[in-house]
mmCIF file of C-alpha atoms in Angstrom:
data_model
loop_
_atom_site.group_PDB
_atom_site.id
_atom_site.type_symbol
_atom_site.label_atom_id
_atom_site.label_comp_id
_atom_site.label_asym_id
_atom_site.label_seq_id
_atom_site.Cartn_x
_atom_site.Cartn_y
_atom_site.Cartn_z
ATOM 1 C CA UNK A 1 -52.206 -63.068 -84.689
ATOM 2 C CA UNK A 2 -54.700 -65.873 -84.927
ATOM 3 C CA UNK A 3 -57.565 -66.833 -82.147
ATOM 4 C CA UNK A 4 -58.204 -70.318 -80.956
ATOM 5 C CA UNK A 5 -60.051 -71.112 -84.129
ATOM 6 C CA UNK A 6 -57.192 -70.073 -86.175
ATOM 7 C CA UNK A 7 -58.784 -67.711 -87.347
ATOM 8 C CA UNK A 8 -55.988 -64.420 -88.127
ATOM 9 C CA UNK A 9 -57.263 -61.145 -86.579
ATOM 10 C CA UNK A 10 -55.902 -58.079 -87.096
ATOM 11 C CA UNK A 11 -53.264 -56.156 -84.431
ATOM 12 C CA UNK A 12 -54.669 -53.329 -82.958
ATOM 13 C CA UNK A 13 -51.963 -52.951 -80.259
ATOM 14 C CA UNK A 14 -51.620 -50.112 -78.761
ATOM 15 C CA UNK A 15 -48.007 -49.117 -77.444
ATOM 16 C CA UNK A 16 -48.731 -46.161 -74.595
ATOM 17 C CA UNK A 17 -51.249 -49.030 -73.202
ATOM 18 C CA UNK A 18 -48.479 -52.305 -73.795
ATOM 19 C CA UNK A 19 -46.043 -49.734 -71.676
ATOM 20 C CA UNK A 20 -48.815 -48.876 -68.653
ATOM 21 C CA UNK A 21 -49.785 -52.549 -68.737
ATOM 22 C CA UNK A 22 -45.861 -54.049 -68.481
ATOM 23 C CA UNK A 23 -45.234 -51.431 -65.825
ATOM 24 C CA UNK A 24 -48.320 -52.416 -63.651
ATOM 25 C CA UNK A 25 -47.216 -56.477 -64.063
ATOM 26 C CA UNK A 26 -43.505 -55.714 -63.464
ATOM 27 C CA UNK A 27 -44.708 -54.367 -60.277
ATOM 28 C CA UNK A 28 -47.645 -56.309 -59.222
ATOM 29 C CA UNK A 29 -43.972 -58.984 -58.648
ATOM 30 C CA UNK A 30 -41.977 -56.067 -56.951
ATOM 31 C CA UNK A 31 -42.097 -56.619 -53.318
ATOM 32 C CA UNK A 32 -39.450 -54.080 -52.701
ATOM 33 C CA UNK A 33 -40.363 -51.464 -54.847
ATOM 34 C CA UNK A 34 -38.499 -50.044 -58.126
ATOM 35 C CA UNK A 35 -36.446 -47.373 -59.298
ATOM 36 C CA UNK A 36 -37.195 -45.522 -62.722
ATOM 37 C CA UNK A 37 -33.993 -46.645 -64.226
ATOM 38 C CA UNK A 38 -35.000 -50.189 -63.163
ATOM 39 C CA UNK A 39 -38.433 -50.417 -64.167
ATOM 40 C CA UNK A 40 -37.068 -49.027 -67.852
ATOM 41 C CA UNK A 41 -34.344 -51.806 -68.049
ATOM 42 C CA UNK A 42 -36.999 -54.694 -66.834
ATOM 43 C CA UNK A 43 -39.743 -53.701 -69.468
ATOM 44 C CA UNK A 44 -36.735 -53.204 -72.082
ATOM 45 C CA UNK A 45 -37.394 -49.492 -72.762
ATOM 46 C CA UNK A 46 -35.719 -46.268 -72.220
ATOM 47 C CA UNK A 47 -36.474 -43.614 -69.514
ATOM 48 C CA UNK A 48 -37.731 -41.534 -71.443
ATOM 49 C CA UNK A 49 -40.266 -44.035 -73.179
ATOM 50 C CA UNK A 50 -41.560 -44.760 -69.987
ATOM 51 C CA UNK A 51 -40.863 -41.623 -67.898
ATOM 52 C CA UNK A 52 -45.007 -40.198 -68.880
ATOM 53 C CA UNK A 53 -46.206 -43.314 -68.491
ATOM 54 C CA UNK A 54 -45.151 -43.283 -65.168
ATOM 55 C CA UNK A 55 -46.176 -40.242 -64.011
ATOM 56 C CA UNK A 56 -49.648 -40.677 -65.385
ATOM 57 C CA UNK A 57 -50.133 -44.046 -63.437
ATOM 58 C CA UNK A 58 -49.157 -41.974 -60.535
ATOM 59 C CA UNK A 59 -51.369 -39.180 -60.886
ATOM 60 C CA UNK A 60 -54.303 -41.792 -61.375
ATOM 61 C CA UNK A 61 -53.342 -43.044 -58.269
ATOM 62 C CA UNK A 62 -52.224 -46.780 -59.640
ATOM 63 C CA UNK A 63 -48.980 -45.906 -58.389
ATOM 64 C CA UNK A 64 -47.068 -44.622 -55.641
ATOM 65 C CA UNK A 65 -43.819 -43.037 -55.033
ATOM 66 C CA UNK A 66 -41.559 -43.338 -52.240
ATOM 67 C CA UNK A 67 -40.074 -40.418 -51.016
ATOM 68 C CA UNK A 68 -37.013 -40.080 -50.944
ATOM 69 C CA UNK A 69 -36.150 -43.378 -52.358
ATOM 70 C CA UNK A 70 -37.927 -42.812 -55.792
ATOM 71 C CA UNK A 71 -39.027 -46.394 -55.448
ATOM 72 C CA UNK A 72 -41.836 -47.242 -57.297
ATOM 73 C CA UNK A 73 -45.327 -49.600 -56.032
ATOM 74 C CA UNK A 74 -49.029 -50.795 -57.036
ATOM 75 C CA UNK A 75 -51.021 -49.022 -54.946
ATOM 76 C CA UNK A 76 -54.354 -50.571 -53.938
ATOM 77 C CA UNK A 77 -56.232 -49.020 -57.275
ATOM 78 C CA UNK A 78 -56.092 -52.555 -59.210
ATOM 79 C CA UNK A 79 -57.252 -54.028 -56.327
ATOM 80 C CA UNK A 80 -60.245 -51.862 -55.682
ATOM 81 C CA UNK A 81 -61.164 -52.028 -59.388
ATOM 82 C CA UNK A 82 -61.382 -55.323 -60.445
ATOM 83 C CA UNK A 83 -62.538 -56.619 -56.653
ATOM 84 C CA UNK A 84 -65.071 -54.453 -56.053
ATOM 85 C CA UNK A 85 -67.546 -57.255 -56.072
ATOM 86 C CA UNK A 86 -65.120 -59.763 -54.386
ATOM 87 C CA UNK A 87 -61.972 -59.825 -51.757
ATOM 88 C CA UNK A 88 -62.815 -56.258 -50.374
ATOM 89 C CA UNK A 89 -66.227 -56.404 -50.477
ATOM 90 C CA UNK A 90 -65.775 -60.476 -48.951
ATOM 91 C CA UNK A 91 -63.658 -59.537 -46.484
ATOM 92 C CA UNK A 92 -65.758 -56.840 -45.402
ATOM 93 C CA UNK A 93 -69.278 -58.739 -45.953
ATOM 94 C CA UNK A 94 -66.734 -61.867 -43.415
ATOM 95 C CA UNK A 95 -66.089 -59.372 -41.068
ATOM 96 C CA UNK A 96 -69.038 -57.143 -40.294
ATOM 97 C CA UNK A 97 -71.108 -60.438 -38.265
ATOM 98 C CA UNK A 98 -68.270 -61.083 -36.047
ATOM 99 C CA UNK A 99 -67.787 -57.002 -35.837
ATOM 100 C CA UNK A 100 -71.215 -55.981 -35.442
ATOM 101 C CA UNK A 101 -71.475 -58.485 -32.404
ATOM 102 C CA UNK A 102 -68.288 -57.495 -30.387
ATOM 103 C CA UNK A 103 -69.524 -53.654 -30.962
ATOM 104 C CA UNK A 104 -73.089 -54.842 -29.204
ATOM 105 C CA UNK A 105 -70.820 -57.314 -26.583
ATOM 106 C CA UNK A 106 -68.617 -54.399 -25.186
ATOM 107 C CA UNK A 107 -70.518 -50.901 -25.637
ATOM 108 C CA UNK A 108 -67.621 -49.655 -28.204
ATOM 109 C CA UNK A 109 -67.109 -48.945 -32.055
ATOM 110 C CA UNK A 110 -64.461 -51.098 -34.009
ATOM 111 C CA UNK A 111 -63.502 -50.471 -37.368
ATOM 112 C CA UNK A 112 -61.124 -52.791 -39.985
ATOM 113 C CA UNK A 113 -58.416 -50.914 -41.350
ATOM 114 C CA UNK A 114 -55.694 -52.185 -44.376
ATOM 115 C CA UNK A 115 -52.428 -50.996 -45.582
ATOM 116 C CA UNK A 116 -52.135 -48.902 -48.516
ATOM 117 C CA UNK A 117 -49.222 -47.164 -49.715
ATOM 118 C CA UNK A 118 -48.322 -46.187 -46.723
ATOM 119 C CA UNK A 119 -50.846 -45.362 -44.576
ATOM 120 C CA UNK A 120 -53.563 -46.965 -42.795
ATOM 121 C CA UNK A 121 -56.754 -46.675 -44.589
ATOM 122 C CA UNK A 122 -60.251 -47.862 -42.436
ATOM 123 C CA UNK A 123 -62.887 -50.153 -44.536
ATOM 124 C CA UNK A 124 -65.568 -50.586 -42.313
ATOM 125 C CA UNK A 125 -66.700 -49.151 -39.531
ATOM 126 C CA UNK A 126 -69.402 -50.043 -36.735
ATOM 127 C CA UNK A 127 -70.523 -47.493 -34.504
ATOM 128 C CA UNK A 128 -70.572 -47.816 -30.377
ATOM 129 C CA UNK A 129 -74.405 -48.691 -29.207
ATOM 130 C CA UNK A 130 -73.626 -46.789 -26.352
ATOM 131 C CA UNK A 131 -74.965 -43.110 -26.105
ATOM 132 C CA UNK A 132 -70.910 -42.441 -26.123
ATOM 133 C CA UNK A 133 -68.509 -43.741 -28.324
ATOM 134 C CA UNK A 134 -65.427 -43.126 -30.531
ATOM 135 C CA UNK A 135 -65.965 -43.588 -34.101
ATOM 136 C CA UNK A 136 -63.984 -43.695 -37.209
ATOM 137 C CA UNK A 137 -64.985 -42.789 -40.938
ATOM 138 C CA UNK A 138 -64.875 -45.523 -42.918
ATOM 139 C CA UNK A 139 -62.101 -44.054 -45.983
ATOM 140 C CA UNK A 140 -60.475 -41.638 -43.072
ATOM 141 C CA UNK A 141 -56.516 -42.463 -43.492
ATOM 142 C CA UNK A 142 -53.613 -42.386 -41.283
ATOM 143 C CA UNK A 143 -49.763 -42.182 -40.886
ATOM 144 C CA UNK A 144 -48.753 -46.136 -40.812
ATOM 145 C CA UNK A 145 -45.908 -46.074 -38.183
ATOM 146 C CA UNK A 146 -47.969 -43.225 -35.919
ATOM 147 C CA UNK A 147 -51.267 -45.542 -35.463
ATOM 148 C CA UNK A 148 -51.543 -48.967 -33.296
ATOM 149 C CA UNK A 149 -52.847 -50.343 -36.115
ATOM 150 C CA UNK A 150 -50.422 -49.498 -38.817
ATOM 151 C CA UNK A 151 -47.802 -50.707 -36.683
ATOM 152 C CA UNK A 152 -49.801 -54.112 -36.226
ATOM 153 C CA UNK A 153 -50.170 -54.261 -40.152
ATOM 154 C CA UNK A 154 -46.165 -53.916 -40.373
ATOM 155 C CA UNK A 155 -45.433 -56.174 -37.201
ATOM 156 C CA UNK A 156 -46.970 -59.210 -39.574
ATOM 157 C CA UNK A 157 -45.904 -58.112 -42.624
ATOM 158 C CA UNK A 158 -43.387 -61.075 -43.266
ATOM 159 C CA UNK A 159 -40.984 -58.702 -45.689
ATOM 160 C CA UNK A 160 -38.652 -56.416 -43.396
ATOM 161 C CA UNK A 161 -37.305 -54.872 -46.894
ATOM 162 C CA UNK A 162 -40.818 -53.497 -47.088
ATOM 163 C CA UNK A 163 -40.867 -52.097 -43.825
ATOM 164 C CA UNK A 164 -37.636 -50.382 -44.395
ATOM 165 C CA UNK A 165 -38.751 -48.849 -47.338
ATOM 166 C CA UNK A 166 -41.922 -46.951 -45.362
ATOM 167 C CA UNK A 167 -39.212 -45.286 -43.189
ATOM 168 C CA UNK A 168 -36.783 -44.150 -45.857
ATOM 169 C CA UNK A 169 -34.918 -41.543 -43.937
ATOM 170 C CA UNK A 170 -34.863 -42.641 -40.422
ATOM 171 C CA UNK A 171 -31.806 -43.439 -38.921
ATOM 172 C CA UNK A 172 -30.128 -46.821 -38.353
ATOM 173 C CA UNK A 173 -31.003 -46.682 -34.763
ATOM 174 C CA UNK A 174 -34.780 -45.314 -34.956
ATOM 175 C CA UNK A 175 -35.198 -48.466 -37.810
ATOM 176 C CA UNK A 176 -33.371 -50.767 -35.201
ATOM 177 C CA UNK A 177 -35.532 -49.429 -32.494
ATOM 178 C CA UNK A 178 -38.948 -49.556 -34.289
ATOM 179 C CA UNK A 179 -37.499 -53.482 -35.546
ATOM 180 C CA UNK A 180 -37.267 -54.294 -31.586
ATOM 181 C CA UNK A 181 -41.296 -53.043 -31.054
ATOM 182 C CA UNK A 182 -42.666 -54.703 -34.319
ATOM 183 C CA UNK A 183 -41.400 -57.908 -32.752
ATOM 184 C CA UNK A 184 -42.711 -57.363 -29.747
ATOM 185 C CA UNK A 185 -46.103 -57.008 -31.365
ATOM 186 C CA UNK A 186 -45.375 -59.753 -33.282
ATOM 187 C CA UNK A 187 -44.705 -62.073 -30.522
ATOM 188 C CA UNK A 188 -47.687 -60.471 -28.414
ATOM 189 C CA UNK A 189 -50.363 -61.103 -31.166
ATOM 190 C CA UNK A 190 -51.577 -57.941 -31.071
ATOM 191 C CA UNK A 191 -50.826 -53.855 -30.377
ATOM 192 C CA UNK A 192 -52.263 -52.098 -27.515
ATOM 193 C CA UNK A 193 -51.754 -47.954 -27.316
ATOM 194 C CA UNK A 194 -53.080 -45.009 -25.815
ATOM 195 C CA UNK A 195 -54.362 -43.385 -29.308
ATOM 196 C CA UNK A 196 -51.606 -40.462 -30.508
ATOM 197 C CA UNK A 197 -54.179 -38.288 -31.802
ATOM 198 C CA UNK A 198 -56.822 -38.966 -28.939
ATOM 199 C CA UNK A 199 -56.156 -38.402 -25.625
ATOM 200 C CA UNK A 200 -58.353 -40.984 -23.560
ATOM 201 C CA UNK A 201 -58.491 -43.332 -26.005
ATOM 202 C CA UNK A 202 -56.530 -46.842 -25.665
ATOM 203 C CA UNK A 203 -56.142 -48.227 -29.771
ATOM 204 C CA UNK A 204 -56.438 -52.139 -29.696
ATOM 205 C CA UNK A 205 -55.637 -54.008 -32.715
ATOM 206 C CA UNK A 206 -55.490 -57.493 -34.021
ATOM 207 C CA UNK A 207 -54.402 -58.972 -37.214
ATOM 208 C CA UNK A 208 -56.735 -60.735 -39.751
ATOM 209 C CA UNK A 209 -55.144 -63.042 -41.982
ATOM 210 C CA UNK A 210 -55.218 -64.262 -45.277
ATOM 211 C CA UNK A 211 -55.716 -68.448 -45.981
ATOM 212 C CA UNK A 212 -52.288 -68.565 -46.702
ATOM 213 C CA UNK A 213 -51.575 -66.955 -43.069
ATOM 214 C CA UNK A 214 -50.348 -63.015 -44.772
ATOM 215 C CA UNK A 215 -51.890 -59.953 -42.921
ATOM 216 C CA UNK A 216 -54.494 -58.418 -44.823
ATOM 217 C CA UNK A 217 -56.645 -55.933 -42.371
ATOM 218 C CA UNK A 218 -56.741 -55.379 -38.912
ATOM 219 C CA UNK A 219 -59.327 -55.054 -36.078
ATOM 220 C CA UNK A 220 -59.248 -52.587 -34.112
ATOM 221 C CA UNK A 221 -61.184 -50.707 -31.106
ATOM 222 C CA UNK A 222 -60.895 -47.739 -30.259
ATOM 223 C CA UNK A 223 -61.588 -48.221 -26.472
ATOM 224 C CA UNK A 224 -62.538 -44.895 -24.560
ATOM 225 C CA UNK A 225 -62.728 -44.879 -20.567
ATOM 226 C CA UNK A 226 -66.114 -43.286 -19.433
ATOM 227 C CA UNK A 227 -69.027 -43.352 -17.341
ATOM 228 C CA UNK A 228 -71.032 -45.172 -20.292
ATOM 229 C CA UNK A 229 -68.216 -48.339 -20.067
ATOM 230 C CA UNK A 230 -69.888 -51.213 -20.050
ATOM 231 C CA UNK A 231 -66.583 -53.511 -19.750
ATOM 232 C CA UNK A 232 -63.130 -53.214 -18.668
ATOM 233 C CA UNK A 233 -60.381 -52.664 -21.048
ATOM 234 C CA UNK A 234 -59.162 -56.590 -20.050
ATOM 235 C CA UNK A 235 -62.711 -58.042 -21.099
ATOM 236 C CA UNK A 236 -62.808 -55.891 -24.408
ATOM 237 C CA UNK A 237 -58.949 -56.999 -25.127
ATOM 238 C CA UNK A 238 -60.179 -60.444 -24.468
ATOM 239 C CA UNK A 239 -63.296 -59.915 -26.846
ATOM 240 C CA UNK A 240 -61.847 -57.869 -29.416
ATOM 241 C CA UNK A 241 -59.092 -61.153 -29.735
ATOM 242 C CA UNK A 242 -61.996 -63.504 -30.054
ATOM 243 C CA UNK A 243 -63.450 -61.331 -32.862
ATOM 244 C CA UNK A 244 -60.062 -61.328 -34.751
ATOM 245 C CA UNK A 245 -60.067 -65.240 -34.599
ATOM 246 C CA UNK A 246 -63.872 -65.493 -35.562
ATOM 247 C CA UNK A 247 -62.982 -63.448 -38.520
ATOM 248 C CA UNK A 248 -59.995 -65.158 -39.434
ATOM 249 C CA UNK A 249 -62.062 -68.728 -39.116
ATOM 250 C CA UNK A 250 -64.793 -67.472 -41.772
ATOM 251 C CA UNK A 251 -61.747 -66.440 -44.039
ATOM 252 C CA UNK A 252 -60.243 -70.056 -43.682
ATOM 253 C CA UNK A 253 -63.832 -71.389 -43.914
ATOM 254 C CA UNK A 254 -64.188 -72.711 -40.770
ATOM 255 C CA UNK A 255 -66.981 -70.694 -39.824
ATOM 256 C CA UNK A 256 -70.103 -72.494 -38.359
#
């Protein structure tokens, strides 16, 4: 091995970390996921080569593993590791004006939530300035396809493979069913839903897009119905959408 002087230096590979580091870029290309068997044939190793390799990804949570499947995906480790400084905390630092000023507009919390392995997880939070609100815990997680928001994240994701393989074991007509509402969504531009685990609480959620137009996050308020309301559910849909598009404008660059 030489360096870009040409100068030789020595190989200190090291094989358990060549394995870990083929698995993670074999998968960081995956989009729907891989088996054990295939994962060993596309790095050109046996099962059993790889086999502790993969379950110690998993159990440092750089992995995840469909059940029942036994498919195989990056979770959102990588990216919280080495963008710390950058996309998540960029997103978040683009989001939090146009956040902070809907939550003052409307008398109600909002919170950004993202898709990871599965379930929803919530990245920022801002609290209701009303002496009554609903608020979130920014890291609190949640079932993808029981939450308004996890079924907006899906309802944009462009690759239905992927959605299929977050409801590995539902029947052929629950899949069709659940196809028939993402669409709806879709076509909407956003999810409205009284909250599953809330009663009282109407979940509405809007998608925030990448530059190149993928789903990354989504908005969403938690709107609760009280004497402390400062603005009908209509006006906060309407200002909670114009949120989602200020947001989406600073991520394009567009913002003034």
């Amino acid at each position: 091995m030489t360096d870009e002087g040409g100068i030789e230096s020595p190989n200190y590979g090291v094989p358990a970390l060549d394995k870990a580091l083929d698995i993670l870029e074999l998968l960081a290309g995956s989009k729907e996921g891989m088996t054990l068997g295939e994962i060993a044939a596309a790095v050109d190793r046996s099962v059993n080569q790889i086999y502790r390799t993969l379950v110690t990804l998993e159990r440092r949570g750089y992995l995840f593993r469909a059940r029942p499947s036994g498919l195989y995906f990056l979770s959102l480790m990588l990216f919280e590791i080495v963008h710390r400084q950058e996309p998540m905390r960029g997103l978040i630092d683009m989001a939090l004006p146009a956040m902070r000023a809907l939550s003052e507009a409307i008398g109600q919390s909002c919170n950004l939530s993202i898709h990871d392995a599965g379930r929803v997880v919530v990245i920022a939070q801002i609290d209701s300035p009303s002496p009554f609100g609903f608020r979130v815990r920014a890291g609190a997680t949640f079932p993808l396809f029981e939450s308004a928001t996890g079924r907006l994240l899906m309802a944009f994701e462009p690759d239905d493979a992927k959605v299929r393989c977050w409801l590995q074991g539902d029947s052929e007509s629950a899949l069709e069913t659940l196809g028939v509402g993402l669409a709806t969504i879709r076509e909407r531009g956003f999810e409205e839903e009284a909250d599953s685990l809330q009663p009282g609480v109407t979940d509405l959620a809007f998608p925030i897009l990448s530059r190149d137009g993928r789903v990354v996050a989504a908005l969403t308020v938690p709107y609760v119905t009280t004497s402390y309301s400062r603005r009908p559910i209509a006006d906060v849909r309407a200002a909670a959408g114009n949120a989602a598009a200020a947001i989406n404008a600073a991520i394009r660059g567009e913002g003034g």
